[in-house]
GROMACS .gro file of C-alpha atoms in nm:
model
  430
    1MET     CA    1  -3.700  -8.141   2.668
    2ALA     CA    2  -3.578  -8.491   2.618
    3GLY     CA    3  -3.308  -8.516   2.333
    4VAL     CA    4  -3.224  -8.151   2.354
    5SER     CA    5  -2.840  -8.082   2.421
    6GLN     CA    6  -2.722  -7.881   2.731
    7ILE     CA    7  -2.692  -7.502   2.715
    8LYS     CA    8  -2.356  -7.391   2.588
    9THR     CA    9  -2.224  -7.151   2.865
   10VAL     CA   10  -1.929  -6.914   2.896
   11THR     CA   11  -1.836  -6.777   3.227
   12GLY     CA   12  -1.637  -6.465   3.314
   13GLU     CA   13  -1.546  -6.233   3.608
   14GLY     CA   14  -1.799  -6.103   3.854
   15GLY     CA   15  -2.044  -6.371   3.796
   16TYR     CA   16  -2.073  -6.326   3.424
   17VAL     CA   17  -2.262  -6.604   3.248
   18LEU     CA   18  -2.324  -6.620   2.872
   19GLU     CA   19  -2.592  -6.876   2.756
   20ASP     CA   20  -2.450  -6.900   2.419
   21VAL     CA   21  -2.617  -7.036   2.102
   22PRO     CA   22  -2.444  -7.322   1.904
   23HIS     CA   23  -2.233  -7.262   1.601
   24LEU     CA   24  -2.176  -7.487   1.305
   25THR     CA   25  -1.816  -7.510   1.370
   26ASP     CA   26  -1.906  -7.666   1.706
   27TYR     CA   27  -1.951  -8.002   1.510
   28ILE     CA   28  -1.804  -7.917   1.165
   29PRO     CA   29  -1.478  -7.773   1.284
   30ASP     CA   30  -1.320  -7.732   0.919
   31LEU     CA   31  -1.611  -7.523   0.789
   32PRO     CA   32  -1.480  -7.254   0.532
   33THR     CA   33  -1.593  -6.898   0.583
   34TYR     CA   34  -1.616  -6.603   0.351
   35ARG     CA   35  -1.566  -6.224   0.402
   36ASN     CA   36  -1.891  -6.057   0.468
   37GLN     CA   37  -1.975  -5.831   0.176
   38LEU     CA   38  -2.201  -5.604   0.391
   39PRO     CA   39  -1.954  -5.301   0.394
   40ASP     CA   40  -1.967  -5.303   0.007
   41ASN     CA   41  -2.348  -5.259   0.020
   42PRO     CA   42  -2.418  -4.887  -0.073
   43ALA     CA   43  -2.701  -4.877   0.204
   44TYR     CA   44  -2.413  -4.929   0.448
   45SER     CA   45  -2.169  -4.685   0.304
   46THR     CA   46  -2.216  -4.421   0.582
   47VAL     CA   47  -2.236  -4.666   0.867
   48LYS     CA   48  -1.934  -4.635   1.093
   49GLU     CA   49  -1.973  -4.957   1.279
   50THR     CA   50  -2.098  -5.225   1.038
   51PHE     CA   51  -2.061  -5.530   1.254
   52VAL     CA   52  -2.120  -5.608   1.614
   53ASN     CA   53  -1.821  -5.707   1.831
   54VAL     CA   54  -1.765  -6.080   1.871
   55ASP     CA   55  -1.793  -6.055   2.246
   56ASP     CA   56  -2.105  -5.829   2.270
   57ALA     CA   57  -2.374  -5.961   2.486
   58VAL     CA   58  -2.708  -5.857   2.633
   59ALA     CA   59  -2.797  -5.892   3.005
   60GLN     CA   60  -3.116  -6.073   3.094
   61LYS     CA   61  -3.170  -5.853   3.405
   62VAL     CA   62  -3.107  -5.478   3.404
   63VAL     CA   63  -3.218  -5.417   3.764
   64VAL     CA   64  -2.943  -5.530   3.995
   65HIS     CA   65  -2.803  -5.460   4.347
   66ASN     CA   66  -2.447  -5.316   4.412
   67ASN     CA   67  -2.338  -5.661   4.525
   68SER     CA   68  -2.516  -5.886   4.267
   69PRO     CA   69  -2.339  -6.095   4.021
   70ARG     CA   70  -2.331  -5.976   3.663
   71GLY     CA   71  -2.582  -6.264   3.589
   72THR     CA   72  -2.704  -6.428   3.268
   73HIS     CA   73  -2.633  -6.277   2.923
   74PHE     CA   74  -2.729  -6.361   2.566
   75ARG     CA   75  -2.539  -6.323   2.240
   76ARG     CA   76  -2.614  -5.978   2.086
   77ALA     CA   77  -2.778  -6.001   1.739
   78GLY     CA   78  -2.617  -5.841   1.440
   79PRO     CA   79  -2.395  -5.886   1.133
   80ARG     CA   80  -2.053  -6.053   1.168
   81GLN     CA   81  -1.744  -6.032   0.961
   82LYS     CA   82  -1.760  -6.394   0.812
   83SER     CA   83  -2.037  -6.549   0.631
   84ASP     CA   84  -2.123  -6.843   0.408
   85GLU     CA   85  -2.290  -6.965   0.071
   86VAL     CA   86  -2.643  -7.002   0.123
   87HIS     CA   87  -2.953  -7.193   0.016
   88ALA     CA   88  -3.242  -7.093   0.259
   89CYS     CA   89  -3.594  -7.186   0.327
   90ILE     CA   90  -3.866  -7.041   0.530
   91VAL     CA   91  -4.169  -7.219   0.698
   92THR     CA   92  -4.460  -7.065   0.899
   93CYS     CA   93  -4.642  -7.295   1.144
   94GLY     CA   94  -4.928  -7.295   1.393
   95GLY     CA   95  -5.196  -7.016   1.412
   96LEU     CA   96  -5.223  -6.697   1.236
   97CYS     CA   97  -5.075  -6.372   1.372
   98PRO     CA   98  -5.053  -6.027   1.229
   99GLY     CA   99  -4.712  -5.954   1.078
  100LEU     CA  100  -4.639  -6.313   0.946
  101ASN     CA  101  -4.604  -6.190   0.598
  102THR     CA  102  -4.381  -5.900   0.695
  103VAL     CA  103  -4.139  -6.146   0.854
  104ILE     CA  104  -4.135  -6.359   0.555
  105ARG     CA  105  -4.076  -6.061   0.317
  106GLU     CA  106  -3.795  -5.919   0.526
  107ILE     CA  107  -3.612  -6.250   0.557
  108VAL     CA  108  -3.622  -6.278   0.166
  109CYS     CA  109  -3.529  -5.913   0.118
  110GLY     CA  110  -3.272  -5.909   0.387
  111LEU     CA  111  -3.086  -6.234   0.245
  112TYR     CA  112  -3.112  -6.082  -0.106
  113HIS     CA  113  -3.031  -5.707  -0.066
  114ILE     CA  114  -2.789  -5.744   0.232
  115TYR     CA  115  -2.616  -6.057   0.141
  116GLY     CA  116  -2.683  -6.130  -0.205
  117VAL     CA  117  -2.865  -6.470  -0.166
  118ASN     CA  118  -3.104  -6.559  -0.442
  119LYS     CA  119  -3.183  -6.902  -0.348
  120VAL     CA  120  -3.469  -6.898  -0.097
  121LEU     CA  121  -3.765  -7.149  -0.078
  122GLY     CA  122  -4.090  -7.101   0.090
  123ILE     CA  123  -4.235  -7.433   0.242
  124ASP     CA  124  -4.601  -7.468   0.172
  125GLY     CA  125  -4.845  -7.544   0.461
  126GLY     CA  126  -4.618  -7.571   0.782
  127TYR     CA  127  -4.399  -7.863   0.892
  128ARG     CA  128  -4.575  -8.119   0.680
  129GLY     CA  129  -4.504  -7.913   0.384
  130PHE     CA  130  -4.145  -8.021   0.383
  131TYR     CA  131  -4.239  -8.368   0.279
  132SER     CA  132  -4.594  -8.359   0.139
  133LYS     CA  133  -4.624  -8.029  -0.059
  134ASN     CA  134  -4.457  -7.819  -0.328
  135THR     CA  135  -4.217  -7.539  -0.248
  136ILE     CA  136  -4.244  -7.172  -0.362
  137LYS     CA  137  -3.926  -7.002  -0.493
  138LEU     CA  138  -3.921  -6.661  -0.293
  139THR     CA  139  -3.758  -6.338  -0.450
  140PRO     CA  140  -3.806  -5.974  -0.351
  141LYS     CA  141  -4.042  -5.944  -0.644
  142VAL     CA  142  -4.254  -6.231  -0.532
  143VAL     CA  143  -4.284  -6.103  -0.172
  144ASP     CA  144  -4.299  -5.733  -0.269
  145ASP     CA  145  -4.646  -5.647  -0.127
  146ILE     CA  146  -4.731  -5.939   0.092
  147HIS     CA  147  -4.683  -5.743   0.415
  148LYS     CA  148  -5.010  -5.563   0.317
  149ARG     CA  149  -5.219  -5.886   0.360
  150GLY     CA  150  -5.324  -6.079   0.667
  151GLY     CA  151  -5.254  -6.444   0.711
  152THR     CA  152  -4.935  -6.630   0.579
  153PHE     CA  153  -4.839  -6.616   0.207
  154LEU     CA  154  -4.689  -6.975   0.269
  155GLY     CA  155  -4.987  -7.133   0.435
  156THR     CA  156  -4.959  -7.300   0.776
  157SER     CA  157  -5.081  -7.608   0.979
  158ARG     CA  158  -5.050  -7.746   1.321
  159GLY     CA  159  -4.881  -8.072   1.379
  160GLY     CA  160  -4.707  -8.261   1.109
  161HIS     CA  161  -4.362  -8.277   1.289
  162ASP     CA  162  -4.205  -8.570   1.145
  163LYS     CA  163  -3.833  -8.464   1.213
  164SER     CA  164  -3.666  -8.750   1.008
  165LYS     CA  165  -3.877  -8.677   0.696
  166ILE     CA  166  -3.819  -8.295   0.734
  167VAL     CA  167  -3.441  -8.345   0.781
  168ASP     CA  168  -3.438  -8.579   0.490
  169SER     CA  169  -3.622  -8.310   0.284
  170ILE     CA  170  -3.376  -8.037   0.396
  171GLN     CA  171  -3.075  -8.269   0.299
  172ASP     CA  172  -3.217  -8.373  -0.038
  173ARG     CA  173  -3.278  -8.000  -0.149
  174GLY     CA  174  -2.940  -7.892  -0.043
  175ILE     CA  175  -3.079  -7.633   0.212
  176ASN     CA  176  -2.839  -7.488   0.460
  177GLN     CA  177  -3.039  -7.225   0.638
  178VAL     CA  178  -3.387  -7.304   0.777
  179TYR     CA  179  -3.593  -7.013   0.919
  180ILE     CA  180  -3.902  -7.136   1.126
  181ILE     CA  181  -4.161  -6.894   1.223
  182GLY     CA  182  -4.404  -6.996   1.496
  183GLY     CA  183  -4.503  -7.004   1.863
  184ASP     CA  184  -4.376  -7.217   2.155
  185GLY     CA  185  -4.483  -7.545   2.010
  186THR     CA  186  -4.314  -7.460   1.687
  187GLN     CA  187  -4.011  -7.359   1.848
  188LYS     CA  188  -3.993  -7.695   2.037
  189GLY     CA  189  -4.022  -7.868   1.687
  190ALA     CA  190  -3.742  -7.641   1.557
  191ALA     CA  191  -3.516  -7.768   1.856
  192LEU     CA  192  -3.582  -8.125   1.754
  193ILE     CA  193  -3.490  -8.052   1.394
  194TYR     CA  194  -3.178  -7.877   1.499
  195GLU     CA  195  -3.075  -8.171   1.722
  196GLU     CA  196  -3.133  -8.420   1.437
  197ILE     CA  197  -2.943  -8.201   1.193
  198ARG     CA  198  -2.652  -8.194   1.444
  199ARG     CA  199  -2.676  -8.578   1.493
  200ARG     CA  200  -2.629  -8.615   1.120
  201GLY     CA  201  -2.345  -8.355   1.105
  202LEU     CA  202  -2.506  -8.131   0.832
  203LYS     CA  203  -2.418  -7.787   0.760
  204VAL     CA  204  -2.744  -7.637   0.821
  205ALA     CA  205  -2.833  -7.348   1.052
  206VAL     CA  206  -3.168  -7.357   1.208
  207VAL     CA  207  -3.314  -7.036   1.327
  208GLY     CA  208  -3.647  -6.968   1.510
  209VAL     CA  209  -3.843  -6.652   1.479
  210PRO     CA  210  -4.087  -6.633   1.778
  211GLU     CA  211  -4.449  -6.581   1.684
  212THR     CA  212  -4.758  -6.563   1.908
  213ILE     CA  213  -5.023  -6.314   1.932
  214ASP     CA  214  -5.061  -6.375   2.304
  215ASN     CA  215  -4.724  -6.226   2.382
  216ASP     CA  216  -4.649  -6.540   2.615
  217ILE     CA  217  -4.308  -6.653   2.483
  218PRO     CA  218  -4.056  -6.660   2.759
  219VAL     CA  219  -3.740  -6.428   2.789
  220ILE     CA  220  -3.824  -6.186   2.492
  221ASP     CA  221  -3.967  -5.840   2.564
  222ARG     CA  222  -4.273  -5.903   2.336
  223SER     CA  223  -4.389  -6.108   2.037
  224PHE     CA  224  -4.479  -5.962   1.705
  225GLY     CA  225  -4.848  -5.923   1.629
  226PHE     CA  226  -4.923  -5.823   1.986
  227ASP     CA  227  -4.945  -5.458   1.916
  228THR     CA  228  -5.182  -5.509   1.637
  229ALA     CA  229  -5.393  -5.743   1.839
  230VAL     CA  230  -5.445  -5.482   2.121
  231GLU     CA  231  -5.522  -5.205   1.862
  232GLU     CA  232  -5.788  -5.432   1.696
  233ALA     CA  233  -5.926  -5.530   2.026
  234GLN     CA  234  -6.042  -5.177   2.058
  235ARG     CA  235  -6.285  -5.208   1.783
  236ALA     CA  236  -6.469  -5.489   1.977
  237ILE     CA  237  -6.451  -5.306   2.312
  238SER     CA  238  -6.597  -4.995   2.141
  239ALA     CA  239  -6.877  -5.204   1.976
  240ALA     CA  240  -6.955  -5.371   2.321
  241HIS     CA  241  -6.951  -5.015   2.489
  242VAL     CA  242  -7.201  -4.884   2.226
  243GLU     CA  243  -7.422  -5.183   2.265
  244ALA     CA  244  -7.422  -5.183   2.643
  245GLY     CA  245  -7.493  -4.812   2.656
  246SER     CA  246  -7.787  -4.827   2.426
  247PHE     CA  247  -7.987  -5.051   2.658
  248GLU     CA  248  -8.106  -5.024   3.021
  249ASN     CA  249  -7.888  -5.252   3.233
  250GLY     CA  250  -7.678  -5.321   2.915
  251ILE     CA  251  -7.371  -5.543   2.951
  252GLY     CA  252  -7.118  -5.576   2.664
  253LEU     CA  253  -6.885  -5.880   2.718
  254VAL     CA  254  -6.584  -5.920   2.502
  255LYS     CA  255  -6.357  -6.245   2.494
  256LEU     CA  256  -6.007  -6.193   2.384
  257MET     CA  257  -5.741  -6.449   2.300
  258GLY     CA  258  -5.450  -6.527   2.516
  259ARG     CA  259  -5.442  -6.895   2.622
  260HIS     CA  260  -5.285  -6.886   2.970
  261SER     CA  261  -5.192  -6.531   2.966
  262GLY     CA  262  -5.403  -6.205   2.993
  263PHE     CA  263  -5.164  -5.954   2.813
  264ILE     CA  264  -5.394  -5.871   2.527
  265ALA     CA  265  -5.701  -5.844   2.753
  266MET     CA  266  -5.528  -5.621   3.013
  267HIS     CA  267  -5.348  -5.398   2.757
  268ALA     CA  268  -5.659  -5.361   2.561
  269THR     CA  269  -5.863  -5.273   2.881
  270LEU     CA  270  -5.597  -5.017   2.976
  271ALA     CA  271  -5.593  -4.849   2.628
  272SER     CA  272  -5.977  -4.841   2.590
  273ARG     CA  273  -6.072  -4.686   2.936
  274ASP     CA  274  -6.431  -4.813   2.860
  275VAL     CA  275  -6.401  -5.130   3.041
  276ASP     CA  276  -6.541  -5.179   3.385
  277CYS     CA  277  -6.423  -5.533   3.458
  278CYS     CA  278  -6.116  -5.724   3.307
  279LEU     CA  279  -6.080  -6.100   3.386
  280ILE     CA  280  -5.747  -6.264   3.332
  281PRO     CA  281  -5.591  -6.599   3.414
  282GLU     CA  282  -5.330  -6.450   3.626
  283SER     CA  283  -5.596  -6.312   3.872
  284PRO     CA  284  -5.847  -6.583   4.002
  285PHE     CA  285  -6.207  -6.454   4.060
  286TYR     CA  286  -6.527  -6.608   4.173
  287LEU     CA  287  -6.888  -6.551   4.071
  288GLU     CA  288  -7.119  -6.549   4.395
  289GLY     CA  289  -7.110  -6.420   4.734
  290LYS     CA  290  -6.950  -6.092   4.871
  291GLY     CA  291  -6.667  -5.958   4.643
  292GLY     CA  292  -6.781  -6.183   4.359
  293LEU     CA  293  -6.837  -6.096   4.008
  294PHE     CA  294  -7.220  -6.092   4.028
  295GLU     CA  295  -7.213  -5.847   4.319
  296PHE     CA  296  -6.976  -5.610   4.127
  297ILE     CA  297  -7.203  -5.630   3.810
  298LYS     CA  298  -7.512  -5.546   4.016
  299ARG     CA  299  -7.351  -5.255   4.192
  300ARG     CA  300  -7.199  -5.124   3.867
  301LEU     CA  301  -7.532  -5.139   3.685
  302LYS     CA  302  -7.707  -4.945   3.947
  303GLU     CA  303  -7.432  -4.679   3.955
  304ASN     CA  304  -7.395  -4.632   3.564
  305GLY     CA  305  -7.685  -4.819   3.401
  306HIS     CA  306  -7.448  -5.028   3.172
  307MET     CA  307  -7.108  -5.186   3.179
  308VAL     CA  308  -6.847  -5.350   2.978
  309ILE     CA  309  -6.661  -5.685   3.075
  310VAL     CA  310  -6.354  -5.814   2.900
  311VAL     CA  311  -6.257  -6.178   2.968
  312ALA     CA  312  -5.926  -6.339   2.849
  313GLU     CA  313  -5.949  -6.684   2.686
  314GLY     CA  314  -5.772  -6.871   2.960
  315ALA     CA  315  -5.955  -6.693   3.267
  316GLY     CA  316  -6.165  -6.876   3.507
  317GLU     CA  317  -6.046  -7.227   3.417
  318ASN     CA  318  -6.085  -7.343   3.769
  319LEU     CA  319  -6.448  -7.240   3.772
  320LEU     CA  320  -6.524  -7.412   3.446
  321THR     CA  321  -6.359  -7.733   3.558
  322LYS     CA  322  -6.590  -7.704   3.874
  323TYR     CA  323  -6.897  -7.654   3.687
  324LEU     CA  324  -6.832  -7.842   3.350
  325GLN     CA  325  -6.680  -8.196   3.299
  326SER     CA  326  -6.317  -8.176   3.265
  327MET     CA  327  -6.187  -8.233   2.906
  328ASP     CA  328  -5.807  -8.246   2.868
  329LEU     CA  329  -5.807  -8.201   2.492
  330GLN     CA  330  -5.514  -8.067   2.281
  331ASP     CA  331  -5.477  -7.933   1.934
  332ALA     CA  332  -5.228  -8.082   1.678
  333SER     CA  333  -4.946  -7.854   1.819
  334GLY     CA  334  -4.990  -7.990   2.180
  335ASN     CA  335  -5.162  -7.680   2.322
  336ASN     CA  336  -5.451  -7.737   2.574
  337LEU     CA  337  -5.775  -7.649   2.419
  338HIS     CA  338  -5.981  -7.406   2.629
  339ARG     CA  339  -6.355  -7.428   2.686
  340ASP     CA  340  -6.535  -7.126   2.578
  341VAL     CA  341  -6.537  -6.913   2.891
  342GLY     CA  342  -6.699  -6.615   2.714
  343LEU     CA  343  -7.008  -6.811   2.624
  344TRP     CA  344  -7.014  -6.993   2.960
  345ILE     CA  345  -6.978  -6.661   3.174
  346SER     CA  346  -7.244  -6.506   2.958
  347GLN     CA  347  -7.501  -6.781   3.040
  348LYS     CA  348  -7.400  -6.767   3.410
  349ILE     CA  349  -7.469  -6.392   3.423
  350ASN     CA  350  -7.808  -6.425   3.246
  351ASP     CA  351  -7.898  -6.714   3.454
  352HIS     CA  352  -7.822  -6.536   3.786
  353PHE     CA  353  -7.996  -6.200   3.718
  354ALA     CA  354  -8.295  -6.374   3.581
  355ARG     CA  355  -8.322  -6.622   3.887
  356GLU     CA  356  -8.156  -6.441   4.185
  357ASP     CA  357  -8.200  -6.059   4.150
  358LYS     CA  358  -8.504  -6.049   3.910
  359MET     CA  359  -8.320  -5.780   3.726
  360ALA     CA  360  -8.375  -5.753   3.363
  361ILE     CA  361  -8.042  -5.712   3.184
  362THR     CA  362  -7.931  -5.701   2.800
  363LEU     CA  363  -7.615  -5.884   2.757
  364LYS     CA  364  -7.422  -5.877   2.409
  365TYR     CA  365  -7.141  -6.116   2.359
  366ILE     CA  366  -6.840  -6.048   2.123
  367ASP     CA  367  -6.578  -6.284   2.028
  368PRO     CA  368  -6.336  -6.117   1.766
  369THR     CA  369  -6.069  -6.370   1.785
  370TYR     CA  370  -6.046  -6.452   1.423
  371MET     CA  371  -6.112  -6.113   1.298
  372ILE     CA  372  -5.793  -6.000   1.497
  373ARG     CA  373  -5.583  -6.284   1.387
  374ALA     CA  374  -5.649  -6.229   1.016
  375VAL     CA  375  -5.541  -5.861   0.985
  376PRO     CA  376  -5.205  -5.737   0.868
  377GLY     CA  377  -4.948  -5.594   1.114
  378ASN     CA  378  -4.962  -5.233   1.198
  379ALA     CA  379  -4.692  -4.979   1.150
  380SER     CA  380  -4.522  -5.078   1.487
  381ASP     CA  381  -4.536  -5.436   1.436
  382ASN     CA  382  -4.404  -5.401   1.079
  383VAL     CA  383  -4.104  -5.228   1.208
  384TYR     CA  384  -4.059  -5.471   1.480
  385CYS     CA  385  -4.094  -5.771   1.228
  386THR     CA  386  -3.817  -5.626   1.007
  387LEU     CA  387  -3.585  -5.607   1.302
  388LEU     CA  388  -3.656  -5.969   1.401
  389ALA     CA  389  -3.624  -6.091   1.058
  390HIS     CA  390  -3.289  -5.922   0.991
  391SER     CA  391  -3.150  -6.026   1.330
  392ALA     CA  392  -3.250  -6.397   1.232
  393VAL     CA  393  -3.061  -6.341   0.898
  394HIS     CA  394  -2.746  -6.182   1.038
  395GLY     CA  395  -2.722  -6.487   1.302
  396ALA     CA  396  -2.767  -6.765   1.030
  397MET     CA  397  -2.524  -6.583   0.807
  398ALA     CA  398  -2.255  -6.585   1.078
  399GLY     CA  399  -2.296  -6.967   1.126
  400PHE     CA  400  -2.499  -6.954   1.455
  401THR     CA  401  -2.774  -7.223   1.475
  402GLY     CA  402  -3.013  -7.361   1.731
  403PHE     CA  403  -3.135  -7.022   1.854
  404THR     CA  404  -3.442  -6.789   1.856
  405ALA     CA  405  -3.400  -6.436   1.774
  406GLY     CA  406  -3.572  -6.166   1.987
  407PRO     CA  407  -3.525  -5.853   2.195
  408VAL     CA  408  -3.420  -5.884   2.569
  409ASN     CA  409  -3.430  -5.556   2.759
  410GLY     CA  410  -3.462  -5.349   2.419
  411GLN     CA  411  -3.158  -5.522   2.265
  412HIS     CA  412  -3.198  -5.795   1.996
  413CYS     CA  413  -3.002  -6.100   2.071
  414TYR     CA  414  -2.973  -6.489   2.009
  415ILE     CA  415  -3.150  -6.710   2.269
  416PRO     CA  416  -3.071  -7.081   2.276
  417PHE     CA  417  -3.348  -7.319   2.201
  418GLU     CA  418  -3.273  -7.476   2.528
  419VAL     CA  419  -3.342  -7.183   2.719
  420ASN     CA  420  -3.692  -7.130   2.566
  421SER     CA  421  -3.761  -7.487   2.624
  422PHE     CA  422  -3.664  -7.473   2.991
  423MET     CA  423  -3.859  -7.158   3.062
  424SER     CA  424  -4.169  -7.253   2.882
  425GLN     CA  425  -4.197  -7.559   3.126
  426ASN     CA  426  -4.109  -7.356   3.420
  427LYS     CA  427  -4.378  -7.080   3.435
  428TYR     CA  428  -4.235  -6.886   3.739
  429TYR     CA  429  -3.869  -6.905   3.614
  430THR     CA  430  -3.717  -6.548   3.644
   0.00000   0.00000   0.00000
């Protein structure tokens, strides 16, 4: 990404490479620090090892050969022994995702209960809220039960990324920690905000919490909201199965979100066991001829009398481009807008069996996208969101900045914005 600084690396013996995150002292060398009060917290009174070691790191790859170099590592997440006085803010950007309110709640509660921070602002309405809307004072009491609701308590929007106005607002309000919750487009914006803050020499930590229901953020093991999405997708698949099984030659077709990835569709299919065919972007398919989708549908209907098809949002883009006029449209976050593959493939199936095979079919199309996005996080995602939020808080309190918090090989760590930027532009980087 233009304007983003080089990755800060530390090398060691045996091919060890630490892709480190920036620290405020990198450009503010005389920054004062304070003793971390965490050991005085009664909740940690029985914890033997309160802090992570300064040299702790997490390996990106865990499967290696006996002669392999130690490889790339990331700094391990967790509390450090030194911290700073804090005035924090939280902003949510982009689309909705189960668990957003849990992350907001746990950042606020983590700052307040673990570190005694009582100055936390919520930015209303995404990035543009920094300069065009009011803020919300956040306390544990204010956010107490927001994790039980879907959506985002703070509101959201796409676009609105004017880094100069945003950093002016941060500077004018005296904010020194910024928590930015959002997907890859949002995290790219966070990287630009960090660069502008660094250019001005401000004592402000910028932390990203990765959010996308599609589970398509590079490096980290998974994104929050994904487990909930897979669970909720079961309802749509079950409904499609009931509809298909109630009619002769019934077909239930469910479109699930995912943009360029088929994780939700694939996991929902594997969990359901009711799906006969799953179409995902990673596996190209064709409609007509031997081995085509139409041939498979005809055979399955003759064998079983009904079937269920799950199609991921980005599946069959090559076919849609062939049959429909290409439209290179993007949303305000810079994401490519997909044509509705579900409606298109439903029409193609109906037309084919009416024209070619003279077979009467009954096709029911279900698109549960916005129903899934709007639900609160399930138990698994709520626990995960808590770990993400607290990892982000510990990193910012230790003075780290310009990073995304997330798990790599099961261990939470801090990933430089530059790494996510590079990997999101290089799809097959491993």
